[in-house]
Amino acid sequence: MTTDRTAVEFRPAGPEDATAVARIWHHGWRDGHLGHVPGDLVAARTPESFGTRAAERVGDTVVAIVDDAVAGFVMVVEDEVEQVYVSEDHRGTGVATALLAEAERLVEAGGHRRAWLAVVAGNARARRFYERCG
Ligand SMILES: CC(C)(COP(=O)(O)OP(=O)(O)OC[C@H]1O[C@@H](n2cnc3c(N)ncnc32)[C@H](O)[C@@H]1OP(=O)(O)O)[C@@H](O)C(=O)NCCC(=O)NCCS
């Protein structure tokens, strides 16, 4: 599947999205970080911790909707793209590319000329994705 064939819509997250965001965040965080960050941090990142953070951060979150379900999300604060997460079943479909483009649009709409993000050194898939997106 490509971006062209995957119909993705974006909307600001609401409190009702917190559960879906927390699930994608929890699983995606483990995919991207296990083996690359200290064990103490892994132990602290429980499902409950993501539930709390997702609810707290709903105002910074935009969700990607595919077939009426949350397929991914991004959190943007000022010029920083803080989180880019796509659920397992939508990876490799172009949803991530569309999500990052939406994040850059939000940064620009906020009056910033350049967006930035940080990614852990060992997160090879994310790094490859960000490199491909320039
Ligand atoms: C990071 C993420 C948003 C990227 O979305 P995606 O749909 O997986 O991205 P794509 O499939 O379009 O691109 C990933 C690239 O990595 C490559 N890749 C896949 N698995 C890989 C691996 N284990 N090591 C290195 N590269 C890998 C893919 O081949 C692709 O490169 P290509 O286009 O040159 O073929 C998504 O994987 C995700 O949500 N991951 C978990 C959460 C995360 O780590 N978020 C980033 C935190 S900063």
PDB file of C-alpha atoms and ligand atoms in Angstrom:
ATOM      1  CA  MET A   1       0.000   0.000   0.000  1.00  0.00           C
ATOM      2  CA  THR A   2       1.163   3.575  -0.565  1.00  0.00           C
ATOM      3  CA  THR A   3       0.034   6.962   0.670  1.00  0.00           C
ATOM      4  CA  ASP A   4      -2.020   7.395  -2.489  1.00  0.00           C
ATOM      5  CA  ARG A   5      -4.042   4.283  -1.823  1.00  0.00           C
ATOM      6  CA  THR A   6      -4.377   4.714   1.929  1.00  0.00           C
ATOM      7  CA  ALA A   7      -6.986   7.332   2.756  1.00  0.00           C
ATOM      8  CA  VAL A   8      -5.697   9.118   5.843  1.00  0.00           C
ATOM      9  CA  GLU A   9      -7.460  11.941   7.607  1.00  0.00           C
ATOM     10  CA  PHE A  10      -6.152  14.060  10.455  1.00  0.00           C
ATOM     11  CA  ARG A  11      -7.957  15.696  13.331  1.00  0.00           C
ATOM     12  CA  PRO A  12      -7.036  17.073  16.742  1.00  0.00           C
ATOM     13  CA  ALA A  13      -7.245  14.342  19.365  1.00  0.00           C
ATOM     14  CA  GLY A  14      -9.957  14.449  22.004  1.00  0.00           C
ATOM     15  CA  PRO A  15     -10.183  12.735  25.395  1.00  0.00           C
ATOM     16  CA  GLU A  16     -11.976   9.838  23.700  1.00  0.00           C
ATOM     17  CA  ASP A  17      -8.783   9.079  21.730  1.00  0.00           C
ATOM     18  CA  ALA A  18      -6.535   8.714  24.775  1.00  0.00           C
ATOM     19  CA  THR A  19      -6.966   4.935  25.057  1.00  0.00           C
ATOM     20  CA  ALA A  20      -6.086   4.298  21.405  1.00  0.00           C
ATOM     21  CA  VAL A  21      -3.162   6.729  21.546  1.00  0.00           C
ATOM     22  CA  ALA A  22      -1.839   5.085  24.732  1.00  0.00           C
ATOM     23  CA  ARG A  23      -1.981   1.616  23.163  1.00  0.00           C
ATOM     24  CA  ILE A  24      -0.118   2.678  20.012  1.00  0.00           C
ATOM     25  CA  TRP A  25       2.356   4.703  22.095  1.00  0.00           C
ATOM     26  CA  HIS A  26       3.082   1.838  24.486  1.00  0.00           C
ATOM     27  CA  HIS A  27       3.639  -0.792  21.778  1.00  0.00           C
ATOM     28  CA  GLY A  28       5.536   1.603  19.489  1.00  0.00           C
ATOM     29  CA  TRP A  29       7.742   2.835  22.299  1.00  0.00           C
ATOM     30  CA  ARG A  30       8.782  -0.729  23.079  1.00  0.00           C
ATOM     31  CA  ASP A  31       9.421  -1.463  19.381  1.00  0.00           C
ATOM     32  CA  GLY A  32      11.663   1.571  19.094  1.00  0.00           C
ATOM     33  CA  HIS A  33      13.422   1.540  22.460  1.00  0.00           C
ATOM     34  CA  LEU A  34      13.904  -1.952  23.898  1.00  0.00           C
ATOM     35  CA  GLY A  35      17.599  -2.737  23.925  1.00  0.00           C
ATOM     36  CA  HIS A  36      18.510   0.887  23.308  1.00  0.00           C
ATOM     37  CA  VAL A  37      17.646   2.553  26.639  1.00  0.00           C
ATOM     38  CA  PRO A  38      18.390   1.695  30.300  1.00  0.00           C
ATOM     39  CA  GLY A  39      16.306  -0.982  32.008  1.00  0.00           C
ATOM     40  CA  ASP A  40      15.051   1.485  34.623  1.00  0.00           C
ATOM     41  CA  LEU A  41      13.406   3.514  31.898  1.00  0.00           C
ATOM     42  CA  VAL A  42      11.801   0.419  30.369  1.00  0.00           C
ATOM     43  CA  ALA A  43      10.449  -0.552  33.798  1.00  0.00           C
ATOM     44  CA  ALA A  44       8.938   2.904  34.244  1.00  0.00           C
ATOM     45  CA  ARG A  45       7.177   2.850  30.868  1.00  0.00           C
ATOM     46  CA  THR A  46       4.203   0.735  31.925  1.00  0.00           C
ATOM     47  CA  PRO A  47       0.907   0.656  30.015  1.00  0.00           C
ATOM     48  CA  GLU A  48      -0.564   2.802  32.809  1.00  0.00           C
ATOM     49  CA  SER A  49       2.161   5.418  32.365  1.00  0.00           C
ATOM     50  CA  PHE A  50       1.270   5.775  28.699  1.00  0.00           C
ATOM     51  CA  GLY A  51      -2.421   6.028  29.608  1.00  0.00           C
ATOM     52  CA  THR A  52      -1.670   8.907  31.958  1.00  0.00           C
ATOM     53  CA  ARG A  53       0.601  10.700  29.500  1.00  0.00           C
ATOM     54  CA  ALA A  54      -1.782  10.225  26.565  1.00  0.00           C
ATOM     55  CA  ALA A  55      -4.619  11.783  28.580  1.00  0.00           C
ATOM     56  CA  GLU A  56      -2.402  14.670  29.728  1.00  0.00           C
ATOM     57  CA  ARG A  57      -1.049  15.361  26.231  1.00  0.00           C
ATOM     58  CA  VAL A  58      -4.283  15.175  24.278  1.00  0.00           C
ATOM     59  CA  GLY A  59      -4.108  18.918  23.566  1.00  0.00           C
ATOM     60  CA  ASP A  60      -0.773  18.520  21.724  1.00  0.00           C
ATOM     61  CA  THR A  61      -1.911  15.468  19.770  1.00  0.00           C
ATOM     62  CA  VAL A  62      -3.195  15.034  16.237  1.00  0.00           C
ATOM     63  CA  VAL A  63      -4.490  11.612  15.267  1.00  0.00           C
ATOM     64  CA  ALA A  64      -4.369   9.913  11.865  1.00  0.00           C
ATOM     65  CA  ILE A  65      -7.647   8.188  11.035  1.00  0.00           C
ATOM     66  CA  VAL A  66      -7.845   5.260   8.622  1.00  0.00           C
ATOM     67  CA  ASP A  67     -11.148   3.409   8.188  1.00  0.00           C
ATOM     68  CA  ASP A  68     -12.648   5.284  11.163  1.00  0.00           C
ATOM     69  CA  ALA A  69      -9.936   4.105  13.552  1.00  0.00           C
ATOM     70  CA  VAL A  70      -6.846   5.749  15.030  1.00  0.00           C
ATOM     71  CA  ALA A  71      -3.899   4.487  12.953  1.00  0.00           C
ATOM     72  CA  GLY A  72      -1.248   6.756  14.422  1.00  0.00           C
ATOM     73  CA  PHE A  73      -0.586  10.052  16.092  1.00  0.00           C
ATOM     74  CA  VAL A  74       1.849  12.903  16.347  1.00  0.00           C
ATOM     75  CA  MET A  75       2.516  15.379  19.137  1.00  0.00           C
ATOM     76  CA  VAL A  76       3.760  18.824  18.187  1.00  0.00           C
ATOM     77  CA  VAL A  77       4.952  21.466  20.629  1.00  0.00           C
ATOM     78  CA  GLU A  78       6.183  24.732  19.114  1.00  0.00           C
ATOM     79  CA  ASP A  79       8.803  23.684  16.533  1.00  0.00           C
ATOM     80  CA  GLU A  80       9.378  20.209  17.954  1.00  0.00           C
ATOM     81  CA  VAL A  81       7.784  17.096  16.544  1.00  0.00           C
ATOM     82  CA  GLU A  82       7.771  15.217  19.831  1.00  0.00           C
ATOM     83  CA  GLN A  83       6.198  11.878  18.994  1.00  0.00           C
ATOM     84  CA  VAL A  84       5.505  10.090  15.705  1.00  0.00           C
ATOM     85  CA  TYR A  85       3.797   6.746  16.179  1.00  0.00           C
ATOM     86  CA  VAL A  86       1.978   4.436  13.789  1.00  0.00           C
ATOM     87  CA  SER A  87       0.215   1.253  14.879  1.00  0.00           C
ATOM     88  CA  GLU A  88       1.820  -2.019  13.812  1.00  0.00           C
ATOM     89  CA  ASP A  89      -0.837  -2.818  11.224  1.00  0.00           C
ATOM     90  CA  HIS A  90      -0.367   0.532   9.439  1.00  0.00           C
ATOM     91  CA  ARG A  91       3.418   0.596   9.229  1.00  0.00           C
ATOM     92  CA  GLY A  92       4.851   0.526   5.734  1.00  0.00           C
ATOM     93  CA  THR A  93       1.601   1.885   4.270  1.00  0.00           C
ATOM     94  CA  GLY A  94       2.460   5.572   3.921  1.00  0.00           C
ATOM     95  CA  VAL A  95       0.496   6.638   7.015  1.00  0.00           C
ATOM     96  CA  ALA A  96       3.771   7.662   8.715  1.00  0.00           C
ATOM     97  CA  THR A  97       4.810   9.822   5.769  1.00  0.00           C
ATOM     98  CA  ALA A  98       1.456  11.579   5.774  1.00  0.00           C
ATOM     99  CA  LEU A  99       1.643  12.022   9.550  1.00  0.00           C
ATOM    100  CA  LEU A 100       5.089  13.598   9.403  1.00  0.00           C
ATOM    101  CA  ALA A 101       3.962  15.943   6.617  1.00  0.00           C
ATOM    102  CA  GLU A 102       1.005  16.969   8.778  1.00  0.00           C
ATOM    103  CA  ALA A 103       3.361  17.602  11.711  1.00  0.00           C
ATOM    104  CA  GLU A 104       5.559  19.827   9.548  1.00  0.00           C
ATOM    105  CA  ARG A 105       2.471  21.693   8.383  1.00  0.00           C
ATOM    106  CA  LEU A 106       1.467  22.298  12.022  1.00  0.00           C
ATOM    107  CA  VAL A 107       4.953  23.565  12.917  1.00  0.00           C
ATOM    108  CA  GLU A 108       4.879  25.955   9.964  1.00  0.00           C
ATOM    109  CA  ALA A 109       1.346  27.083  10.801  1.00  0.00           C
ATOM    110  CA  GLY A 110       2.663  27.896  14.284  1.00  0.00           C
ATOM    111  CA  GLY A 111       5.066  30.390  12.748  1.00  0.00           C
ATOM    112  CA  HIS A 112       8.240  28.291  12.821  1.00  0.00           C
ATOM    113  CA  ARG A 113      10.456  27.937   9.776  1.00  0.00           C
ATOM    114  CA  ARG A 114      12.034  24.650  10.715  1.00  0.00           C
ATOM    115  CA  ALA A 115      10.779  21.547  12.520  1.00  0.00           C
ATOM    116  CA  TRP A 116      13.045  19.288  14.543  1.00  0.00           C
ATOM    117  CA  LEU A 117      12.817  15.992  16.365  1.00  0.00           C
ATOM    118  CA  ALA A 118      14.977  13.668  18.415  1.00  0.00           C
ATOM    119  CA  VAL A 119      15.237   9.912  17.956  1.00  0.00           C
ATOM    120  CA  VAL A 120      17.112   7.336  20.022  1.00  0.00           C
ATOM    121  CA  ALA A 121      20.321   6.146  18.340  1.00  0.00           C
ATOM    122  CA  GLY A 122      19.332   2.482  18.040  1.00  0.00           C
ATOM    123  CA  ASN A 123      15.857   3.023  16.574  1.00  0.00           C
ATOM    124  CA  ALA A 124      16.919   1.931  13.090  1.00  0.00           C
ATOM    125  CA  ARG A 125      13.473   1.843  11.482  1.00  0.00           C
ATOM    126  CA  ALA A 126      12.547   5.331  12.668  1.00  0.00           C
ATOM    127  CA  ARG A 127      15.938   6.710  11.662  1.00  0.00           C
ATOM    128  CA  ARG A 128      15.632   5.169   8.206  1.00  0.00           C
ATOM    129  CA  PHE A 129      12.118   6.633   7.905  1.00  0.00           C
ATOM    130  CA  TYR A 130      13.223  10.126   8.981  1.00  0.00           C
ATOM    131  CA  GLU A 131      16.208  10.026   6.631  1.00  0.00           C
ATOM    132  CA  ARG A 132      13.977   9.030   3.736  1.00  0.00           C
ATOM    133  CA  CYS A 133      11.649  11.938   4.572  1.00  0.00           C
ATOM    134  CA  GLY A 134      14.602  14.295   4.560  1.00  0.00           C
TER     135      GLY A 134
HETATM  136  C1  LIG B   1       8.836   5.172  13.044  1.00  0.00           C
HETATM  137  C2  LIG B   1       7.539   4.882  12.304  1.00  0.00           C
HETATM  138  C3  LIG B   1       6.553   6.031  12.543  1.00  0.00           C
HETATM  139  C4  LIG B   1       7.861   4.824  10.790  1.00  0.00           C
HETATM  140  O1  LIG B   1       6.704   4.458  10.106  1.00  0.00           O
HETATM  141  P1  LIG B   1       6.729   3.205   9.092  1.00  0.00           P
HETATM  142  O2  LIG B   1       5.406   3.106   8.442  1.00  0.00           O
HETATM  143  O3  LIG B   1       7.226   2.031   9.870  1.00  0.00           O
HETATM  144  O4  LIG B   1       7.829   3.719   8.072  1.00  0.00           O
HETATM  145  P2  LIG B   1       8.157   3.126   6.638  1.00  0.00           P
HETATM  146  O5  LIG B   1       7.825   1.661   6.583  1.00  0.00           O
HETATM  147  O6  LIG B   1       7.530   4.023   5.627  1.00  0.00           O
HETATM  148  O7  LIG B   1       9.737   3.349   6.568  1.00  0.00           O
HETATM  149  C5  LIG B   1      10.605   2.653   7.428  1.00  0.00           C
HETATM  150  C6  LIG B   1      11.929   2.428   6.740  1.00  0.00           C
HETATM  151  O8  LIG B   1      12.751   1.628   7.612  1.00  0.00           O
HETATM  152  C7  LIG B   1      13.077   0.405   6.962  1.00  0.00           C
HETATM  153  N1  LIG B   1      13.106  -0.588   8.007  1.00  0.00           N
HETATM  154  C8  LIG B   1      12.152  -1.436   8.415  1.00  0.00           C
HETATM  155  N2  LIG B   1      12.579  -2.173   9.445  1.00  0.00           N
HETATM  156  C9  LIG B   1      13.856  -1.794   9.662  1.00  0.00           C
HETATM  157  C10 LIG B   1      14.866  -2.186  10.591  1.00  0.00           C
HETATM  158  N3  LIG B   1      14.637  -3.131  11.515  1.00  0.00           N
HETATM  159  N4  LIG B   1      16.060  -1.583  10.532  1.00  0.00           N
HETATM  160  C11 LIG B   1      16.325  -0.609   9.637  1.00  0.00           C
HETATM  161  N5  LIG B   1      15.404  -0.177   8.742  1.00  0.00           N
HETATM  162  C12 LIG B   1      14.194  -0.771   8.767  1.00  0.00           C
HETATM  163  C13 LIG B   1      11.998   0.190   5.917  1.00  0.00           C
HETATM  164  O9  LIG B   1      12.455  -0.648   4.876  1.00  0.00           O
HETATM  165  C14 LIG B   1      11.789   1.634   5.458  1.00  0.00           C
HETATM  166  O10 LIG B   1      12.841   2.068   4.650  1.00  0.00           O
HETATM  167  P3  LIG B   1      12.693   2.140   3.030  1.00  0.00           P
HETATM  168  O11 LIG B   1      11.559   3.067   2.735  1.00  0.00           O
HETATM  169  O12 LIG B   1      14.010   2.656   2.575  1.00  0.00           O
HETATM  170  O13 LIG B   1      12.414   0.736   2.573  1.00  0.00           O
HETATM  171  C15 LIG B   1       6.912   3.532  12.756  1.00  0.00           C
HETATM  172  O14 LIG B   1       7.780   2.459  12.425  1.00  0.00           O
HETATM  173  C16 LIG B   1       6.623   3.489  14.248  1.00  0.00           C
HETATM  174  O15 LIG B   1       5.595   3.971  14.703  1.00  0.00           O
HETATM  175  N6  LIG B   1       7.562   2.896  15.024  1.00  0.00           N
HETATM  176  C17 LIG B   1       7.420   2.751  16.465  1.00  0.00           C
HETATM  177  C18 LIG B   1       7.420   4.086  17.173  1.00  0.00           C
HETATM  178  C19 LIG B   1       8.682   4.874  16.949  1.00  0.00           C
HETATM  179  O16 LIG B   1       9.785   4.367  17.036  1.00  0.00           O
HETATM  180  N7  LIG B   1       8.484   6.160  16.684  1.00  0.00           N
HETATM  181  C20 LIG B   1       9.548   7.090  16.502  1.00  0.00           C
HETATM  182  C21 LIG B   1       9.972   7.618  17.827  1.00  0.00           C
HETATM  183  S1  LIG B   1      11.119   8.958  17.616  1.00  0.00           S
END
